[in-house]
Amino acid sequence: MYTKKKASAKATNSAKKSASSIITDIRVYPVEGDKESNLLAMVSVTFCDLFVVTGLKIIDGKKGLFVSMPSIKTREGKYKDSAFPVTKEFRKVLSDSILNAFDALQEDCKNEDESEDD
């Protein structure tokens, strides 16, 4: 299933407002299959309509949903983020925007399922 969702972070101050305007597109690709897996979706994010980062993941963790950054495996067998926000503030804006897009997708799918049942 493919969906294209626009970021919809609500900004409360000018720093957040400018940070959220950097994100111009969020695409969420739900992962179907293994019920045992905590991976819910793969995500790609476009910044300023100029640069795309793929390989972000929405994970269902012990404390709820979170966004995992793209990573590479090191020679020691550990994983290290290959792309990441520089500030805590932008990490929060990015994560919130991605999770909002995922929630909107889930709601759309739920509404489609209900309309098919009618």
mmCIF file with all atom_site columns, C-alpha atoms in Angstrom:
data_model
loop_
_atom_site.group_PDB
_atom_site.id
_atom_site.type_symbol
_atom_site.label_atom_id
_atom_site.label_alt_id
_atom_site.label_comp_id
_atom_site.label_asym_id
_atom_site.label_entity_id
_atom_site.label_seq_id
_atom_site.pdbx_PDB_ins_code
_atom_site.Cartn_x
_atom_site.Cartn_y
_atom_site.Cartn_z
_atom_site.occupancy
_atom_site.B_iso_or_equiv
_atom_site.pdbx_formal_charge
_atom_site.auth_seq_id
_atom_site.auth_comp_id
_atom_site.auth_asym_id
_atom_site.auth_atom_id
_atom_site.pdbx_PDB_model_num
ATOM 1   C CA . MET A 1 1   ? 0.000   0.000   0.000  1.00 0.00 ? 1   MET A CA 1
ATOM 2   C CA . TYR A 1 2   ? 1.345   3.422   -0.928 1.00 0.00 ? 2   TYR A CA 1
ATOM 3   C CA . THR A 1 3   ? 0.280   6.720   0.479  1.00 0.00 ? 3   THR A CA 1
ATOM 4   C CA . LYS A 1 4   ? 1.531   10.246  0.193  1.00 0.00 ? 4   LYS A CA 1
ATOM 5   C CA . LYS A 1 5   ? 0.954   12.416  3.247  1.00 0.00 ? 5   LYS A CA 1
ATOM 6   C CA . LYS A 1 6   ? 1.976   16.009  3.800  1.00 0.00 ? 6   LYS A CA 1
ATOM 7   C CA . ALA A 1 7   ? 3.592   16.939  7.085  1.00 0.00 ? 7   ALA A CA 1
ATOM 8   C CA . SER A 1 8   ? 1.206   18.718  9.393  1.00 0.00 ? 8   SER A CA 1
ATOM 9   C CA . ALA A 1 9   ? 3.231   19.672  12.445 1.00 0.00 ? 9   ALA A CA 1
ATOM 10  C CA . LYS A 1 10  ? 1.513   22.351  14.485 1.00 0.00 ? 10  LYS A CA 1
ATOM 11  C CA . ALA A 1 11  ? 4.052   25.046  15.282 1.00 0.00 ? 11  ALA A CA 1
ATOM 12  C CA . THR A 1 12  ? 3.823   27.007  18.498 1.00 0.00 ? 12  THR A CA 1
ATOM 13  C CA . ASN A 1 13  ? 6.871   29.235  18.107 1.00 0.00 ? 13  ASN A CA 1
ATOM 14  C CA . SER A 1 14  ? 8.947   30.622  15.252 1.00 0.00 ? 14  SER A CA 1
ATOM 15  C CA . ALA A 1 15  ? 11.728  28.033  15.667 1.00 0.00 ? 15  ALA A CA 1
ATOM 16  C CA . LYS A 1 16  ? 9.276   25.171  15.340 1.00 0.00 ? 16  LYS A CA 1
ATOM 17  C CA . LYS A 1 17  ? 7.436   26.957  12.545 1.00 0.00 ? 17  LYS A CA 1
ATOM 18  C CA . SER A 1 18  ? 10.572  27.305  10.434 1.00 0.00 ? 18  SER A CA 1
ATOM 19  C CA . ALA A 1 19  ? 11.664  23.747  11.251 1.00 0.00 ? 19  ALA A CA 1
ATOM 20  C CA . SER A 1 20  ? 8.319   22.231  10.250 1.00 0.00 ? 20  SER A CA 1
ATOM 21  C CA . SER A 1 21  ? 8.285   24.205  6.976  1.00 0.00 ? 21  SER A CA 1
ATOM 22  C CA . ILE A 1 22  ? 11.528  22.446  5.999  1.00 0.00 ? 22  ILE A CA 1
ATOM 23  C CA . ILE A 1 23  ? 9.598   19.160  5.763  1.00 0.00 ? 23  ILE A CA 1
ATOM 24  C CA . THR A 1 24  ? 7.700   19.323  2.483  1.00 0.00 ? 24  THR A CA 1
ATOM 25  C CA . ASP A 1 25  ? 6.579   15.702  2.047  1.00 0.00 ? 25  ASP A CA 1
ATOM 26  C CA . ILE A 1 26  ? 6.264   12.550  4.125  1.00 0.00 ? 26  ILE A CA 1
ATOM 27  C CA . ARG A 1 27  ? 5.529   9.182   2.522  1.00 0.00 ? 27  ARG A CA 1
ATOM 28  C CA . VAL A 1 28  ? 4.511   6.300   4.751  1.00 0.00 ? 28  VAL A CA 1
ATOM 29  C CA . TYR A 1 29  ? 4.749   2.708   3.535  1.00 0.00 ? 29  TYR A CA 1
ATOM 30  C CA . PRO A 1 30  ? 2.999   0.334   5.970  1.00 0.00 ? 30  PRO A CA 1
ATOM 31  C CA . VAL A 1 31  ? 4.725   -2.999  6.484  1.00 0.00 ? 31  VAL A CA 1
ATOM 32  C CA . GLU A 1 32  ? 2.345   -5.928  6.361  1.00 0.00 ? 32  GLU A CA 1
ATOM 33  C CA . GLY A 1 33  ? 3.230   -9.452  7.282  1.00 0.00 ? 33  GLY A CA 1
ATOM 34  C CA . ASP A 1 34  ? 4.877   -10.783 10.405 1.00 0.00 ? 34  ASP A CA 1
ATOM 35  C CA . LYS A 1 35  ? 2.634   -10.028 13.402 1.00 0.00 ? 35  LYS A CA 1
ATOM 36  C CA . GLU A 1 36  ? 5.609   -10.673 15.706 1.00 0.00 ? 36  GLU A CA 1
ATOM 37  C CA . SER A 1 37  ? 7.604   -7.769  14.222 1.00 0.00 ? 37  SER A CA 1
ATOM 38  C CA . ASN A 1 38  ? 7.498   -4.362  15.884 1.00 0.00 ? 38  ASN A CA 1
ATOM 39  C CA . LEU A 1 39  ? 8.186   -2.612  12.540 1.00 0.00 ? 39  LEU A CA 1
ATOM 40  C CA . LEU A 1 40  ? 4.975   -0.892  11.452 1.00 0.00 ? 40  LEU A CA 1
ATOM 41  C CA . ALA A 1 41  ? 6.061   1.240   8.490  1.00 0.00 ? 41  ALA A CA 1
ATOM 42  C CA . MET A 1 42  ? 8.940   2.536   6.388  1.00 0.00 ? 42  MET A CA 1
ATOM 43  C CA . VAL A 1 43  ? 9.085   6.275   5.760  1.00 0.00 ? 43  VAL A CA 1
ATOM 44  C CA . SER A 1 44  ? 10.729  8.694   3.353  1.00 0.00 ? 44  SER A CA 1
ATOM 45  C CA . VAL A 1 45  ? 10.886  12.431  4.045  1.00 0.00 ? 45  VAL A CA 1
ATOM 46  C CA . THR A 1 46  ? 11.475  15.249  1.569  1.00 0.00 ? 46  THR A CA 1
ATOM 47  C CA . PHE A 1 47  ? 13.113  18.438  2.803  1.00 0.00 ? 47  PHE A CA 1
ATOM 48  C CA . CYS A 1 48  ? 12.485  21.778  1.000  1.00 0.00 ? 48  CYS A CA 1
ATOM 49  C CA . ASP A 1 49  ? 11.412  19.852  -2.137 1.00 0.00 ? 49  ASP A CA 1
ATOM 50  C CA . LEU A 1 50  ? 15.150  19.315  -2.706 1.00 0.00 ? 50  LEU A CA 1
ATOM 51  C CA . PHE A 1 51  ? 16.458  16.423  -0.605 1.00 0.00 ? 51  PHE A CA 1
ATOM 52  C CA . VAL A 1 52  ? 14.939  13.033  0.284  1.00 0.00 ? 52  VAL A CA 1
ATOM 53  C CA . VAL A 1 53  ? 15.906  10.776  3.174  1.00 0.00 ? 53  VAL A CA 1
ATOM 54  C CA . THR A 1 54  ? 14.637  7.198   3.056  1.00 0.00 ? 54  THR A CA 1
ATOM 55  C CA . GLY A 1 55  ? 14.964  4.340   5.501  1.00 0.00 ? 55  GLY A CA 1
ATOM 56  C CA . LEU A 1 56  ? 13.222  5.893   8.485  1.00 0.00 ? 56  LEU A CA 1
ATOM 57  C CA . LYS A 1 57  ? 11.106  3.373   10.401 1.00 0.00 ? 57  LYS A CA 1
ATOM 58  C CA . ILE A 1 58  ? 8.060   3.571   12.623 1.00 0.00 ? 58  ILE A CA 1
ATOM 59  C CA . ILE A 1 59  ? 8.574   1.099   15.447 1.00 0.00 ? 59  ILE A CA 1
ATOM 60  C CA . ASP A 1 60  ? 6.121   -0.079  18.104 1.00 0.00 ? 60  ASP A CA 1
ATOM 61  C CA . GLY A 1 61  ? 8.353   -0.048  21.185 1.00 0.00 ? 61  GLY A CA 1
ATOM 62  C CA . LYS A 1 62  ? 7.811   -0.789  24.864 1.00 0.00 ? 62  LYS A CA 1
ATOM 63  C CA . LYS A 1 63  ? 6.902   2.860   25.520 1.00 0.00 ? 63  LYS A CA 1
ATOM 64  C CA . GLY A 1 64  ? 4.800   3.316   22.367 1.00 0.00 ? 64  GLY A CA 1
ATOM 65  C CA . LEU A 1 65  ? 5.468   4.340   18.792 1.00 0.00 ? 65  LEU A CA 1
ATOM 66  C CA . PHE A 1 66  ? 8.743   5.999   17.860 1.00 0.00 ? 66  PHE A CA 1
ATOM 67  C CA . VAL A 1 67  ? 10.675  6.946   14.723 1.00 0.00 ? 67  VAL A CA 1
ATOM 68  C CA . SER A 1 68  ? 13.986  5.225   14.060 1.00 0.00 ? 68  SER A CA 1
ATOM 69  C CA . MET A 1 69  ? 16.511  7.007   11.850 1.00 0.00 ? 69  MET A CA 1
ATOM 70  C CA . PRO A 1 70  ? 18.201  5.315   8.865  1.00 0.00 ? 70  PRO A CA 1
ATOM 71  C CA . SER A 1 71  ? 21.218  3.306   10.024 1.00 0.00 ? 71  SER A CA 1
ATOM 72  C CA . ILE A 1 72  ? 24.186  1.299   8.844  1.00 0.00 ? 72  ILE A CA 1
ATOM 73  C CA . LYS A 1 73  ? 25.860  -1.713  10.410 1.00 0.00 ? 73  LYS A CA 1
ATOM 74  C CA . THR A 1 74  ? 29.439  -1.062  11.576 1.00 0.00 ? 74  THR A CA 1
ATOM 75  C CA . ARG A 1 75  ? 32.314  -3.526  11.370 1.00 0.00 ? 75  ARG A CA 1
ATOM 76  C CA . GLU A 1 76  ? 31.727  -4.309  15.034 1.00 0.00 ? 76  GLU A CA 1
ATOM 77  C CA . GLY A 1 77  ? 28.175  -5.408  14.235 1.00 0.00 ? 77  GLY A CA 1
ATOM 78  C CA . LYS A 1 78  ? 26.518  -2.405  15.896 1.00 0.00 ? 78  LYS A CA 1
ATOM 79  C CA . TYR A 1 79  ? 24.062  -0.108  14.163 1.00 0.00 ? 79  TYR A CA 1
ATOM 80  C CA . LYS A 1 80  ? 24.805  3.604   13.801 1.00 0.00 ? 80  LYS A CA 1
ATOM 81  C CA . ASP A 1 81  ? 22.429  6.285   12.484 1.00 0.00 ? 81  ASP A CA 1
ATOM 82  C CA . SER A 1 82  ? 23.477  7.384   9.003  1.00 0.00 ? 82  SER A CA 1
ATOM 83  C CA . ALA A 1 83  ? 21.140  10.404  8.883  1.00 0.00 ? 83  ALA A CA 1
ATOM 84  C CA . PHE A 1 84  ? 19.766  12.238  11.895 1.00 0.00 ? 84  PHE A CA 1
ATOM 85  C CA . PRO A 1 85  ? 18.475  15.603  13.155 1.00 0.00 ? 85  PRO A CA 1
ATOM 86  C CA . VAL A 1 86  ? 21.141  17.829  14.679 1.00 0.00 ? 86  VAL A CA 1
ATOM 87  C CA . THR A 1 87  ? 18.956  19.357  17.397 1.00 0.00 ? 87  THR A CA 1
ATOM 88  C CA . LYS A 1 88  ? 16.469  17.907  19.885 1.00 0.00 ? 88  LYS A CA 1
ATOM 89  C CA . GLU A 1 89  ? 13.884  20.429  18.717 1.00 0.00 ? 89  GLU A CA 1
ATOM 90  C CA . PHE A 1 90  ? 14.055  19.343  15.087 1.00 0.00 ? 90  PHE A CA 1
ATOM 91  C CA . ARG A 1 91  ? 14.087  15.658  16.087 1.00 0.00 ? 91  ARG A CA 1
ATOM 92  C CA . LYS A 1 92  ? 10.790  16.269  17.899 1.00 0.00 ? 92  LYS A CA 1
ATOM 93  C CA . VAL A 1 93  ? 9.272   18.182  14.950 1.00 0.00 ? 93  VAL A CA 1
ATOM 94  C CA . LEU A 1 94  ? 10.362  15.454  12.519 1.00 0.00 ? 94  LEU A CA 1
ATOM 95  C CA . SER A 1 95  ? 9.164   12.610  14.723 1.00 0.00 ? 95  SER A CA 1
ATOM 96  C CA . ASP A 1 96  ? 5.826   14.288  15.480 1.00 0.00 ? 96  ASP A CA 1
ATOM 97  C CA . SER A 1 97  ? 5.255   15.023  11.776 1.00 0.00 ? 97  SER A CA 1
ATOM 98  C CA . ILE A 1 98  ? 5.974   11.420  10.787 1.00 0.00 ? 98  ILE A CA 1
ATOM 99  C CA . LEU A 1 99  ? 3.771   9.956   13.524 1.00 0.00 ? 99  LEU A CA 1
ATOM 100 C CA . ASN A 1 100 ? 0.958   12.377  12.587 1.00 0.00 ? 100 ASN A CA 1
ATOM 101 C CA . ALA A 1 101 ? 1.183   11.194  8.964  1.00 0.00 ? 101 ALA A CA 1
ATOM 102 C CA . PHE A 1 102 ? 1.100   7.564   10.143 1.00 0.00 ? 102 PHE A CA 1
ATOM 103 C CA . ASP A 1 103 ? -1.945  8.275   12.338 1.00 0.00 ? 103 ASP A CA 1
ATOM 104 C CA . ALA A 1 104 ? -3.705  9.947   9.391  1.00 0.00 ? 104 ALA A CA 1
ATOM 105 C CA . LEU A 1 105 ? -2.957  6.910   7.215  1.00 0.00 ? 105 LEU A CA 1
ATOM 106 C CA . GLN A 1 106 ? -4.326  4.559   9.882  1.00 0.00 ? 106 GLN A CA 1
ATOM 107 C CA . GLU A 1 107 ? -7.477  6.687   10.148 1.00 0.00 ? 107 GLU A CA 1
ATOM 108 C CA . ASP A 1 108 ? -7.902  6.710   6.340  1.00 0.00 ? 108 ASP A CA 1
ATOM 109 C CA . CYS A 1 109 ? -7.542  2.916   6.214  1.00 0.00 ? 109 CYS A CA 1
ATOM 110 C CA . LYS A 1 110 ? -10.036 2.507   9.061  1.00 0.00 ? 110 LYS A CA 1
ATOM 111 C CA . ASN A 1 111 ? -12.572 4.751   7.298  1.00 0.00 ? 111 ASN A CA 1
ATOM 112 C CA . GLU A 1 112 ? -12.121 2.853   4.013  1.00 0.00 ? 112 GLU A CA 1
ATOM 113 C CA . ASP A 1 113 ? -12.679 -0.476  5.782  1.00 0.00 ? 113 ASP A CA 1
ATOM 114 C CA . GLU A 1 114 ? -15.836 0.833   7.444  1.00 0.00 ? 114 GLU A CA 1
ATOM 115 C CA . SER A 1 115 ? -17.233 2.179   4.165  1.00 0.00 ? 115 SER A CA 1
ATOM 116 C CA . GLU A 1 116 ? -16.611 -1.172  2.457  1.00 0.00 ? 116 GLU A CA 1
ATOM 117 C CA . ASP A 1 117 ? -18.623 -2.935  5.171  1.00 0.00 ? 117 ASP A CA 1
ATOM 118 C CA . ASP A 1 118 ? -21.725 -0.802  4.448  1.00 0.00 ? 118 ASP A CA 1
#
